[in-house]
Short mmCIF file of C-alpha atoms in Angstrom, two decimals:
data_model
loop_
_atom_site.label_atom_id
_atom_site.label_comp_id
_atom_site.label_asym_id
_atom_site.label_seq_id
_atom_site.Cartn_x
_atom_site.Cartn_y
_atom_site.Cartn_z
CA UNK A 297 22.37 61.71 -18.62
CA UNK A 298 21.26 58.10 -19.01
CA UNK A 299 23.80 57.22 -21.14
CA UNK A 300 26.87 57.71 -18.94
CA UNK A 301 25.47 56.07 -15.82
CA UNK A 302 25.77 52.34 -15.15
CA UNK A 303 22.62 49.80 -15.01
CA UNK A 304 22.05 48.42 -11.59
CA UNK A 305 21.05 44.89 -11.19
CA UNK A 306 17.59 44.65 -9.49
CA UNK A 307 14.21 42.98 -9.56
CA UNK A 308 11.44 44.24 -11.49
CA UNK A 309 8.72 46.19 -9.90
CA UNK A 310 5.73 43.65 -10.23
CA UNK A 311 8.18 40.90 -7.94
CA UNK A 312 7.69 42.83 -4.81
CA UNK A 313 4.19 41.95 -5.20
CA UNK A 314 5.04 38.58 -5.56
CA UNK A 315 7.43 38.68 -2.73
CA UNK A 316 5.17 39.79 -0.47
CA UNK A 317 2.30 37.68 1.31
CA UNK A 318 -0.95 39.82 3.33
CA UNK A 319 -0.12 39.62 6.91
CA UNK A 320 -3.77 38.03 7.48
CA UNK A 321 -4.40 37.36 11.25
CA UNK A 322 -7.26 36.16 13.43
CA UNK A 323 -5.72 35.45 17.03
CA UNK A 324 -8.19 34.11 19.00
CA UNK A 325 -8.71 35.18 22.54
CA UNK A 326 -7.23 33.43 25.46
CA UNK A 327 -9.01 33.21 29.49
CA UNK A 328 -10.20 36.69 30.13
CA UNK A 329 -9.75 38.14 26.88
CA UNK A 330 -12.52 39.10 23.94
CA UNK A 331 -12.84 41.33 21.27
CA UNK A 332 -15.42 43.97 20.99
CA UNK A 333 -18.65 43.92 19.07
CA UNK A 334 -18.51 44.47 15.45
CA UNK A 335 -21.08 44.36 12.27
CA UNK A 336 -21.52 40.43 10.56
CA UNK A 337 -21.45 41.68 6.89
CA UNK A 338 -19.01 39.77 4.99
CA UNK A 339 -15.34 40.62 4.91
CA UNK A 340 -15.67 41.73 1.35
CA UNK A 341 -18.58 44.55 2.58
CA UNK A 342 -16.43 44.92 5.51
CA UNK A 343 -12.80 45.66 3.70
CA UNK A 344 -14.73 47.85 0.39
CA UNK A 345 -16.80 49.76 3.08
CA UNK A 346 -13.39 50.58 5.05
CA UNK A 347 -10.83 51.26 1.97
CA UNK A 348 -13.93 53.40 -0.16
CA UNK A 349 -15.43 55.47 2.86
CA UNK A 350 -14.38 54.93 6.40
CA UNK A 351 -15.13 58.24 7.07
CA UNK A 352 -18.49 57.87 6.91
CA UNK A 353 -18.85 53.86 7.58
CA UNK A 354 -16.50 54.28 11.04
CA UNK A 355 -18.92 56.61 12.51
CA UNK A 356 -21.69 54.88 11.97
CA UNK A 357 -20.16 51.94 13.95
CA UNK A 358 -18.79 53.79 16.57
CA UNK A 359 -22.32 55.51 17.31
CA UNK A 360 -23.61 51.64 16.89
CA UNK A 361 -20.97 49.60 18.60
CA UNK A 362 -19.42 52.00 21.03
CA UNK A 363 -16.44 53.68 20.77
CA UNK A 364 -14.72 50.36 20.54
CA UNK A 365 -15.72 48.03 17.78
CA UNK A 366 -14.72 45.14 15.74
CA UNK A 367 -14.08 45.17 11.61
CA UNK A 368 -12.83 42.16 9.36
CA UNK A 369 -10.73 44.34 6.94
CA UNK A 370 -8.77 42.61 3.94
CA UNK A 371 -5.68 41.71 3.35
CA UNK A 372 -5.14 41.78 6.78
CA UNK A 373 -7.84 40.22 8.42
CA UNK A 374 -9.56 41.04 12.20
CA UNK A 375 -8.85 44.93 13.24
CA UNK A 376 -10.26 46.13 16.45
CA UNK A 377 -10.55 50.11 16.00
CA UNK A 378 -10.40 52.43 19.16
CA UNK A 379 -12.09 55.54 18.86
CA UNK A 380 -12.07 57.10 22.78
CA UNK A 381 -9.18 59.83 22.57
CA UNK A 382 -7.65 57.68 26.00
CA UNK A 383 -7.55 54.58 23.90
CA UNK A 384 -5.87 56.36 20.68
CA UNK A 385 -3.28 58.23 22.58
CA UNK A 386 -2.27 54.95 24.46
CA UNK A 387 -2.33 52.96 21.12
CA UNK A 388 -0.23 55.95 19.60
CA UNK A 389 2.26 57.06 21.89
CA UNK A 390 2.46 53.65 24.06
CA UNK A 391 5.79 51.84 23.95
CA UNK A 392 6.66 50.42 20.25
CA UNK A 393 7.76 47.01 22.28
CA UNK A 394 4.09 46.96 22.61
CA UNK A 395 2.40 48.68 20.27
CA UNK A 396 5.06 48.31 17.07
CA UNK A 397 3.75 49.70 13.60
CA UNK A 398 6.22 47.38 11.72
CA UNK A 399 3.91 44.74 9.92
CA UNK A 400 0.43 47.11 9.68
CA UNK A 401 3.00 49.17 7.01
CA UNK A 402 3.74 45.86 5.59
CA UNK A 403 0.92 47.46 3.15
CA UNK A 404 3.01 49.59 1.96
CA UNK A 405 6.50 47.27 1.21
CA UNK A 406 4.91 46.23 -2.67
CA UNK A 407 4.93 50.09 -3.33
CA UNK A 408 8.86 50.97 -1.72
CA UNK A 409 10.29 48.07 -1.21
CA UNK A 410 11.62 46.04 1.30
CA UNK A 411 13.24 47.90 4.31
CA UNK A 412 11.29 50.97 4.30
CA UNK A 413 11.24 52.82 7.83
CA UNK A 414 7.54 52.68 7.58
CA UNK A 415 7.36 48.96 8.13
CA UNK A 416 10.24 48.30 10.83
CA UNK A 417 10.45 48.10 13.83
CA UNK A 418 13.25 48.16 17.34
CA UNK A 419 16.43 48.59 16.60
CA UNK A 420 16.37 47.96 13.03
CA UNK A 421 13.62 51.18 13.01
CA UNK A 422 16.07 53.45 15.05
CA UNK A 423 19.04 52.84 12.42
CA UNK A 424 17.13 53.90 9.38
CA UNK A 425 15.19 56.86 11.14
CA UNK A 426 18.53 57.96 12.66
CA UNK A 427 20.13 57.85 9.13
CA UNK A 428 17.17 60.09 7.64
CA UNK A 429 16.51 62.64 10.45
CA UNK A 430 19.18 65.00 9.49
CA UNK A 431 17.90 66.68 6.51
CA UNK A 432 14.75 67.48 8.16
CA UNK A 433 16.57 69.56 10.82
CA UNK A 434 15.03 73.33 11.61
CA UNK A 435 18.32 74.54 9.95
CA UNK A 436 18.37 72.29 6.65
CA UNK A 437 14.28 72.96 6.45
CA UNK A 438 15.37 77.04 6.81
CA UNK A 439 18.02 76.54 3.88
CA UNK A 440 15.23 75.60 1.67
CA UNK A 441 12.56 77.96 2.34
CA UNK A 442 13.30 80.17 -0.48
CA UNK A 443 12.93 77.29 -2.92
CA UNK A 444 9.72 76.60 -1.66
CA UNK A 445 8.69 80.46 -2.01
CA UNK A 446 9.97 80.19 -5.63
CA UNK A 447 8.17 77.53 -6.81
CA UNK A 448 4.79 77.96 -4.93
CA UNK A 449 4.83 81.45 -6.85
CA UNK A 450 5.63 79.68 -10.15
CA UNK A 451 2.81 77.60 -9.63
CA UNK A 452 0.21 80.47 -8.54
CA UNK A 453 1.68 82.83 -11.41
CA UNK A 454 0.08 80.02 -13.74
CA UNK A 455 -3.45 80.08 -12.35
CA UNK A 456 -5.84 81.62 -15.05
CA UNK A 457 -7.98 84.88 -14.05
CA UNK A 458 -11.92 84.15 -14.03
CA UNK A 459 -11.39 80.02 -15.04
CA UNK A 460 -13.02 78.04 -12.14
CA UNK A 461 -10.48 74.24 -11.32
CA UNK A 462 -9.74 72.27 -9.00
CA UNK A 463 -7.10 73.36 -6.19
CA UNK A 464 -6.23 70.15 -5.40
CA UNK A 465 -4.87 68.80 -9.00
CA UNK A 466 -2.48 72.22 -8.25
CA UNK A 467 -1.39 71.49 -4.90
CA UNK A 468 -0.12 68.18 -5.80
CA UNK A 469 1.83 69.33 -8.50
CA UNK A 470 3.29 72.12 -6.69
CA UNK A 471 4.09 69.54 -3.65
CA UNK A 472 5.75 67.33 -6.39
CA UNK A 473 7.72 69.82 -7.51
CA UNK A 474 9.46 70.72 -3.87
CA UNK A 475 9.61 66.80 -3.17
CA UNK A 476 11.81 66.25 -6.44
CA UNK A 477 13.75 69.61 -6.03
CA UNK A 478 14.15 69.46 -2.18
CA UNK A 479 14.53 65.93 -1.98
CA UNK A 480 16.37 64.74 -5.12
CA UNK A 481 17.92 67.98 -6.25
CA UNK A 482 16.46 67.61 -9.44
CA UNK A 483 17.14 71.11 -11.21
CA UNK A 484 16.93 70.52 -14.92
CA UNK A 485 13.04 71.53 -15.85
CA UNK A 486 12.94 68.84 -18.58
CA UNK A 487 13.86 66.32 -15.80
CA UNK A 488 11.92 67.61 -13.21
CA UNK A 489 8.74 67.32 -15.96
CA UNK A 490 9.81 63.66 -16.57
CA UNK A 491 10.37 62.57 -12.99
CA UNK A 492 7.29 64.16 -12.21
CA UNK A 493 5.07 62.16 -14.29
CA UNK A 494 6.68 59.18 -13.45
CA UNK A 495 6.29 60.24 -9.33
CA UNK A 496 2.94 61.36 -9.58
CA UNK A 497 1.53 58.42 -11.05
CA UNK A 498 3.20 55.79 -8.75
CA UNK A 499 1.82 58.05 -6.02
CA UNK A 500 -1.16 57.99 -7.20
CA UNK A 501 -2.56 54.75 -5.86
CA UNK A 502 -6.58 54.11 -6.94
CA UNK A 503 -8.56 51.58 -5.06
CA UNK A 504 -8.62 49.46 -8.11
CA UNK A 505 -4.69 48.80 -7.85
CA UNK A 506 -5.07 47.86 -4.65
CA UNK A 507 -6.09 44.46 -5.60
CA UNK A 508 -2.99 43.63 -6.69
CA UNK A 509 -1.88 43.69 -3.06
CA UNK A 510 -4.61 40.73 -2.90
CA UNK A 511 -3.41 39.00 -6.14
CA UNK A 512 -0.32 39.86 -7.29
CA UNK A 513 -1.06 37.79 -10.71
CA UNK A 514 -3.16 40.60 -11.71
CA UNK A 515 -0.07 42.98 -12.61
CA UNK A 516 0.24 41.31 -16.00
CA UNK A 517 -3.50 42.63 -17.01
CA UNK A 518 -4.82 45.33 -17.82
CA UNK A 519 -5.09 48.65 -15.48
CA UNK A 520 -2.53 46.60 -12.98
CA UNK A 521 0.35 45.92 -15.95
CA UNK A 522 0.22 49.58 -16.42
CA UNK A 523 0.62 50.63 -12.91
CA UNK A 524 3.46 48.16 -13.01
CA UNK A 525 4.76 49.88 -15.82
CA UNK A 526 5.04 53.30 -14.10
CA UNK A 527 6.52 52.11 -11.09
CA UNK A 528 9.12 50.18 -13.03
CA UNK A 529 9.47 53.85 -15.03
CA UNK A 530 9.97 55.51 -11.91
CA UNK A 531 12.34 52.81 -10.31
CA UNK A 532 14.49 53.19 -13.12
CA UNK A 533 14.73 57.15 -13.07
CA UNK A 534 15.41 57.30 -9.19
CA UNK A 535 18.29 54.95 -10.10
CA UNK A 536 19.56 56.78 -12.60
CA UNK A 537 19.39 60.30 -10.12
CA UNK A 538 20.91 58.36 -7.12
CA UNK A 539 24.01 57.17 -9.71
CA UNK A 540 24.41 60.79 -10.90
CA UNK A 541 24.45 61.65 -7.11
CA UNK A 542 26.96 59.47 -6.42
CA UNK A 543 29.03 60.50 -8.88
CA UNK A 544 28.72 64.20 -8.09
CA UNK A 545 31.75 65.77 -7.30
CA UNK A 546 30.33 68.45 -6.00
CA UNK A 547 27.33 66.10 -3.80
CA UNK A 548 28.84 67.31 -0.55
CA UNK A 549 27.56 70.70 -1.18
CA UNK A 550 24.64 69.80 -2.38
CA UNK A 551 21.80 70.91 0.07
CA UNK A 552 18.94 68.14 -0.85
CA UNK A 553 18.16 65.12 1.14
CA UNK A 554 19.70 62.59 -1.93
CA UNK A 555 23.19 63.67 -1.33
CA UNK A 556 22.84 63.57 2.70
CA UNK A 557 21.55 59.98 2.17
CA UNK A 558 24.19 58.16 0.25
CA UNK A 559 26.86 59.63 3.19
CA UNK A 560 27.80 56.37 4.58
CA UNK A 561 27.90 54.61 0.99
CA UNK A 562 24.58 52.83 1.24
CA UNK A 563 23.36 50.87 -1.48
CA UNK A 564 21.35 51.98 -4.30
CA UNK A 565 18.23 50.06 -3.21
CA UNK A 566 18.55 51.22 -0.05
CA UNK A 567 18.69 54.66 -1.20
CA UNK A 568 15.90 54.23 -3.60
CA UNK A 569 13.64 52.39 -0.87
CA UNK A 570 14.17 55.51 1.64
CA UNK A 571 13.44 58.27 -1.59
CA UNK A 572 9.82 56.61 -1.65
CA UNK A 573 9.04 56.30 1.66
CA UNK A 574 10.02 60.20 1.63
CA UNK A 575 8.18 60.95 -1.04
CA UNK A 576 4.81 58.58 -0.20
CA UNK A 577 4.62 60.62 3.38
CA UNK A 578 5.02 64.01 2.01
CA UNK A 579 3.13 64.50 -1.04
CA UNK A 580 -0.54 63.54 -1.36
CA UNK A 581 -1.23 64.26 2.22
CA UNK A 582 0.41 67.55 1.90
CA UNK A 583 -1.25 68.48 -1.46
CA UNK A 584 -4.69 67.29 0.21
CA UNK A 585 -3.99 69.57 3.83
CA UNK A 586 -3.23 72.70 1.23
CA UNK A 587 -6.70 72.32 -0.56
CA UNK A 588 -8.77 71.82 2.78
CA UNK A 589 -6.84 75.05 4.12
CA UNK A 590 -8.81 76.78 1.24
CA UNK A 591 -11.09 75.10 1.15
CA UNK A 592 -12.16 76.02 4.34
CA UNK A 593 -11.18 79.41 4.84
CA UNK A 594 -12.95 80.29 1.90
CA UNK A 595 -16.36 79.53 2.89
CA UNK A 596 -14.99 81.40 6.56
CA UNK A 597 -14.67 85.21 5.58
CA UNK A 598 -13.80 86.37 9.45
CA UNK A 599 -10.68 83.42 9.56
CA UNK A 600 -9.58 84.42 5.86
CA UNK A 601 -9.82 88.05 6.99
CA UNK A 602 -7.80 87.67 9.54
CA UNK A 603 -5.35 85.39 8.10
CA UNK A 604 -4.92 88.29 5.37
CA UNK A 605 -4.30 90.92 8.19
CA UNK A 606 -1.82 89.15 9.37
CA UNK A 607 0.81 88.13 6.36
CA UNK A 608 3.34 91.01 6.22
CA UNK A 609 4.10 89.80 10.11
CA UNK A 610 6.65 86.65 9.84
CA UNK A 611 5.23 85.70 13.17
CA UNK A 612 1.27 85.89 13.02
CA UNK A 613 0.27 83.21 15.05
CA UNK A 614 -2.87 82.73 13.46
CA UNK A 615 -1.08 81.44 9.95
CA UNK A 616 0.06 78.12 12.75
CA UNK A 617 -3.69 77.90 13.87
CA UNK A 618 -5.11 77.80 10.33
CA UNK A 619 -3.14 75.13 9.65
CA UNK A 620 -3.68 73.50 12.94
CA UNK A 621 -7.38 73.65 13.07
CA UNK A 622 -7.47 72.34 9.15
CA UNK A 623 -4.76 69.32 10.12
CA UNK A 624 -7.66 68.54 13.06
CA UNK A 625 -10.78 68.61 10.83
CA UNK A 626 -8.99 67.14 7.76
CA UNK A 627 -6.82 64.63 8.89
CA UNK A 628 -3.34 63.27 7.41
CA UNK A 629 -4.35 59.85 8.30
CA UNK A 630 -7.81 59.27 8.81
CA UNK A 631 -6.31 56.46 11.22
CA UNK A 632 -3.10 54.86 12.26
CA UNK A 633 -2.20 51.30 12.62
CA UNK A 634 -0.49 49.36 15.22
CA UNK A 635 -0.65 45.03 15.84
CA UNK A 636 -0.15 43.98 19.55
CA UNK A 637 3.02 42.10 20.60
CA UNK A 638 1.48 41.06 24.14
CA UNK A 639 -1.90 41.59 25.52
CA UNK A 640 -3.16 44.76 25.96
CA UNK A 641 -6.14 46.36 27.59
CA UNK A 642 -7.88 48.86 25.25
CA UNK A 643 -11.50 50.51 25.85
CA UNK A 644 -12.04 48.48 28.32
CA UNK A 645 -11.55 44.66 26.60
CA UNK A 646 -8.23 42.87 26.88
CA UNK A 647 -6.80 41.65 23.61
CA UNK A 648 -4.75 39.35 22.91
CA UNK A 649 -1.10 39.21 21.09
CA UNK A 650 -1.15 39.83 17.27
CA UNK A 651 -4.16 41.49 17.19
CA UNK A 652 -4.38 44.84 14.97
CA UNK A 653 -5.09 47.64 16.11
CA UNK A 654 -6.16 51.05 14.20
CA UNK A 655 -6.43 54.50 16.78
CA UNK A 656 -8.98 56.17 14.69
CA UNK A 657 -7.23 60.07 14.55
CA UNK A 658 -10.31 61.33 12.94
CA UNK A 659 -12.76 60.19 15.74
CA UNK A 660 -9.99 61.58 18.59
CA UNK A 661 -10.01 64.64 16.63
CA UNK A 662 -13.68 65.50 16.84
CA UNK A 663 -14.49 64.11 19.92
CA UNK A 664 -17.21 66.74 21.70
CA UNK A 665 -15.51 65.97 25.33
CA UNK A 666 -12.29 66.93 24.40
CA UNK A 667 -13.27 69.95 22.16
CA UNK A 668 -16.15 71.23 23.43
CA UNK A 669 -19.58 71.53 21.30
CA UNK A 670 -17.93 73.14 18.55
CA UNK A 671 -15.66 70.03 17.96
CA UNK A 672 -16.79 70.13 14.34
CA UNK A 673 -16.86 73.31 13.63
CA UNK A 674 -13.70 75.47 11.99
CA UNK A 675 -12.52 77.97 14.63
CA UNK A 676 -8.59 78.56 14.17
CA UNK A 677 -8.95 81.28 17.18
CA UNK A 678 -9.19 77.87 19.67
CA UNK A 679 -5.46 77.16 18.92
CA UNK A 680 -5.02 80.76 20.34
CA UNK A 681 -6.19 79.82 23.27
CA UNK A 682 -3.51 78.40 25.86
CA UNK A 683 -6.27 75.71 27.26
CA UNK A 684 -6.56 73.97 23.90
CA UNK A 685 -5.93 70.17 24.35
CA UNK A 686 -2.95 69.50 22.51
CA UNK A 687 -1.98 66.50 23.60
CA UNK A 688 -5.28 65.45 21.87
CA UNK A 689 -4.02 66.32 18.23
CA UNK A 690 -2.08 64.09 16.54
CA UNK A 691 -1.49 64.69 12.81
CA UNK A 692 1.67 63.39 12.45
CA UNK A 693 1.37 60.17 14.60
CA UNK A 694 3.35 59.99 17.47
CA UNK A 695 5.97 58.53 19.53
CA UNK A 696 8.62 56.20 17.81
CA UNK A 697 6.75 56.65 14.60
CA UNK A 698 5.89 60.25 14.49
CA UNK A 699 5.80 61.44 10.85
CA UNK A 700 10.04 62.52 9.97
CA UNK A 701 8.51 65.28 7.74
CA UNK A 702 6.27 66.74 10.16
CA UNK A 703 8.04 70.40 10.76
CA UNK A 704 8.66 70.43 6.47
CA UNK A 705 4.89 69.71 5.77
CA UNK A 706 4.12 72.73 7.96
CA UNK A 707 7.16 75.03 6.81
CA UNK A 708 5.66 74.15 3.79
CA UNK A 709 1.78 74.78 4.49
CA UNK A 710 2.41 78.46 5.63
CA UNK A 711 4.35 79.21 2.76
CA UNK A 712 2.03 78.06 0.38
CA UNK A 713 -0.89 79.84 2.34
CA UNK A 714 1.19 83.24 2.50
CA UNK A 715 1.70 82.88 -0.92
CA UNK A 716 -1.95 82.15 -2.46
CA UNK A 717 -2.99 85.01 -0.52
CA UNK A 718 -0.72 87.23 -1.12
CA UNK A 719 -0.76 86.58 -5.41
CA UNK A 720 -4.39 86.22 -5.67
CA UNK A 721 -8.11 86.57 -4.77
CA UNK A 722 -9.61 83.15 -4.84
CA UNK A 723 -13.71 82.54 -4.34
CA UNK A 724 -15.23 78.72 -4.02
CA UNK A 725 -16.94 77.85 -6.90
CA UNK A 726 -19.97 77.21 -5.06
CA UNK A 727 -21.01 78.39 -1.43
CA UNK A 728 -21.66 74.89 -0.35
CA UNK A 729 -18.90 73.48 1.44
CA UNK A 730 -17.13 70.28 -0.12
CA UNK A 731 -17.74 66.98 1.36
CA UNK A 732 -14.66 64.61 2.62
CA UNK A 733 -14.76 61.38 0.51
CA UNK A 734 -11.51 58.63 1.12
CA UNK A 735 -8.78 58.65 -0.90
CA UNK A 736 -6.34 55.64 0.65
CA UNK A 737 -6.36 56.83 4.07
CA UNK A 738 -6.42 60.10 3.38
CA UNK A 739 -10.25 62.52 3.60
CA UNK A 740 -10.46 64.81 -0.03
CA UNK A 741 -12.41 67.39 -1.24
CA UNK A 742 -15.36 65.52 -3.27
CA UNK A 743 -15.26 67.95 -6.10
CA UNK A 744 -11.34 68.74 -5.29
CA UNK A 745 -12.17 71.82 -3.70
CA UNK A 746 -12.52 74.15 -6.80
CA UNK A 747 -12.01 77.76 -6.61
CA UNK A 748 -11.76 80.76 -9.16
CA UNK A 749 -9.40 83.49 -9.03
CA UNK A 750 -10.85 86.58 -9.39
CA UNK A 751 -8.06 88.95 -9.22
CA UNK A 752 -4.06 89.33 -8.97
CA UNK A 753 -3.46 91.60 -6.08
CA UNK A 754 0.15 92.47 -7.38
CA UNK A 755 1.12 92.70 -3.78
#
């Protein structure tokens, strides 16, 4: 394939480090403003404490601070994080004039480039999300249910009888597999092998890489030159699968998001910018939700009971719940990000312009007001229940922003939970349930929620 298809003219991968500068601010208050308490550690405690375990450090100083508090956070310097589920809907869902997401996902322009829909903003932001909402229409998501079906039975048709692993290594390699065939219309299983390992590296940003973020020099050493080396790897091969898609004759009746892309003859780096952003939002945090749904209704026997009751009915409303209640506990995005354009009041201390702001989704999600005592607790039955407060869940983000893949990520949850149980008997390896450690911004299953199957029901 390679050999027929033109090279494109484009920077390597390590210059977008070296293009891009931390968006490090520290407004300082004007008459009548402040900002809210916060620990003294250093910044280096500070940022390691945040990027390694918020999940654990955050509530520790919310319960000391308030629910309004103060971190210094590198690279980008003072965030105030809002915690009361008032303060994170308003931060959320308030006007992007005010609240725009644009430079926070600065973060992620080394990784996809410059241009990404992640990190824009006004009108510039409604241009590229109009161009990419079409393939994730009901209808388009519909056309591709089956190829979802096919491959999540592939990938449970390879789990081993009586051998105890980890779910998670499986989901992501499942979720993988629908981004590249879904996405890219990668068919070939040779190519879909090699893109794959490409993808799932590049994907797979560690903690360590992120220090190239900090210093950029660092890609030329070491762990760092061989992250380079795989995003380079996988810059090359999207290239070389947009150019084949271009040249398709048939592209037009092509059903994956690639060919509805280039309509409009946009250029290849444009094409390959919006093919990562697609595939950084949909496949670790969709590999991570499918784990925690087993995770958790595994060490549940009523809610997996009645999950399995219900999965020759299409229309079981408890499948939505299960995934529902496991998207609250387990977030997406342990927290969004938004930096003020004007001054804003949040939890009760006006801020001035530029200042960061991070809704903590995980703290909104649990709070005992909104949920009642059992805020904590798994219970997919309260999403039966037409007083649950929705307007308090927020998975996908919201307003301007909200996540484009949101209805595929959940097409895609219930098959892969119809499937599992339907193919096979799974038991935890261990009655204990799995701690949440941080991943990026993301909460996994310490031991990557391992199971056993114990049986193939044949069903």
């Amino acid at each position: 394939m390679t050999d027929q298809l033109p090279t494109y003219r484009r920077k390597p991968a390590r210059d977008r480090f070296y293009g891009w500068r931390p968006a490090i601010h520290h407004p300082e208050p004007g008459p009548g403003e402040e900002f809210p308490p916060g620990p003294r550690a250093p910044i280096a405690v500070q940022s390691l404490r945040t990027w390694a375990a918020r999940n654990t450090y955050w509530p520790k100083m919310q319960e000391r601070y308030g629910d309004t508090f103060t971190l210094r956070v590198a690279p980008v310097g003072r965030i105030v994080i809002v915690c009361r589920p008032e303060d994170v809907r308003t931060a959320a869902l308030g006007s992007p004039e005010t609240f725009p997401i644009g430079e926070n996902n600065l973060l992620f322009e080394p990784l996809v480039g410059r241009g990404s829909v992640l990190a824009l903003d006004g009108a510039a932001h409604r241009a590229a999300r109009k161009r990419m909402v079409p393939p994730f229409h009901g209808k388009r998501i519909a056309g591709v249910v089956s190829t979802m079906a096919r491959l999540a039975e592939e990938e449970v048709a390879a789990w081993p009888v009586g051998s105890t692993f980890p779910l998670v290594e499986c989901m992501r390699r499942l979720t993988l597999k629908v981004i590249i065939r879904v996405v890219m219309g990668v068919e070939d299983p040779t190519r879909v092998a090699e893109v794959s390992a490409a993808l799932g590296r590049v994907l797979d940003v560690r903690t360590l890489d992120l220090l190239m973020w900090i210093w950029p020099r660092l890609t030329g050493f070491g762990p760092w030159r061989t992250a380079i080396a795989a995003m380079q790897r996988a810059d090359d091969l999207l290239f070389e699968e947009i150019a084949g898609a271009r040249q398709d004759p048939g592209r037009s009746e092509r059903p994956d998001v690639l060919a509805m892309l280039l309509d409009g003859s946009p250029d290849d780096e444009q094409v390959r910018v919006e093919l990562l952003t697609l595939l950084l939002g949909g496949h670790e945090t969709t590999a991570v939700a499918a784990a925690w749904m087993f995770e958790r209704l595994l060490r549940h026997p009523a809610a997996l009971a009645r999950t399995r009751e219900g999965l020759d009915d299409p229309d079981d409303e408890y499948r939505a719940a299960v995934i529902k209640e496991t998207l609250r506990l387990r977030q997406l995005s342990y927290n969004l990000g938004r930096r003020l354009s004007v001054p804003a009041e949040l939890g009760g201390y006006h801020l001035p312009a530029g200042t960061f702001v991070w809704p903590s989704i995980a703290a909104a999600h649990t709070d005992r007001a909104t949920w009642g005592e059992d805020a904590t607790e798994f219970r997919p039955e309260r999403w039966l229940d037409p007083g649950v407060p929705a307007r308090a869940f927020l998975p996908f983000g919201g307003g301007a922003h909200r996540c484009l893949g949101a209805l595929f990520a959940e097409t895609e949850l219930e098959i892969i939970l119809r499937t599992v149980l339907r193919d096979v008997d799974l038991r935890p390896d261990r009655p204990a349930a799995e701690k949440p450690v941080m991943r990026h911004v993301v909460q996994v299953p310490a031991r990557g929620a391992r199971v056993r199957v114990v049986r193939r029901t044949g069903r």
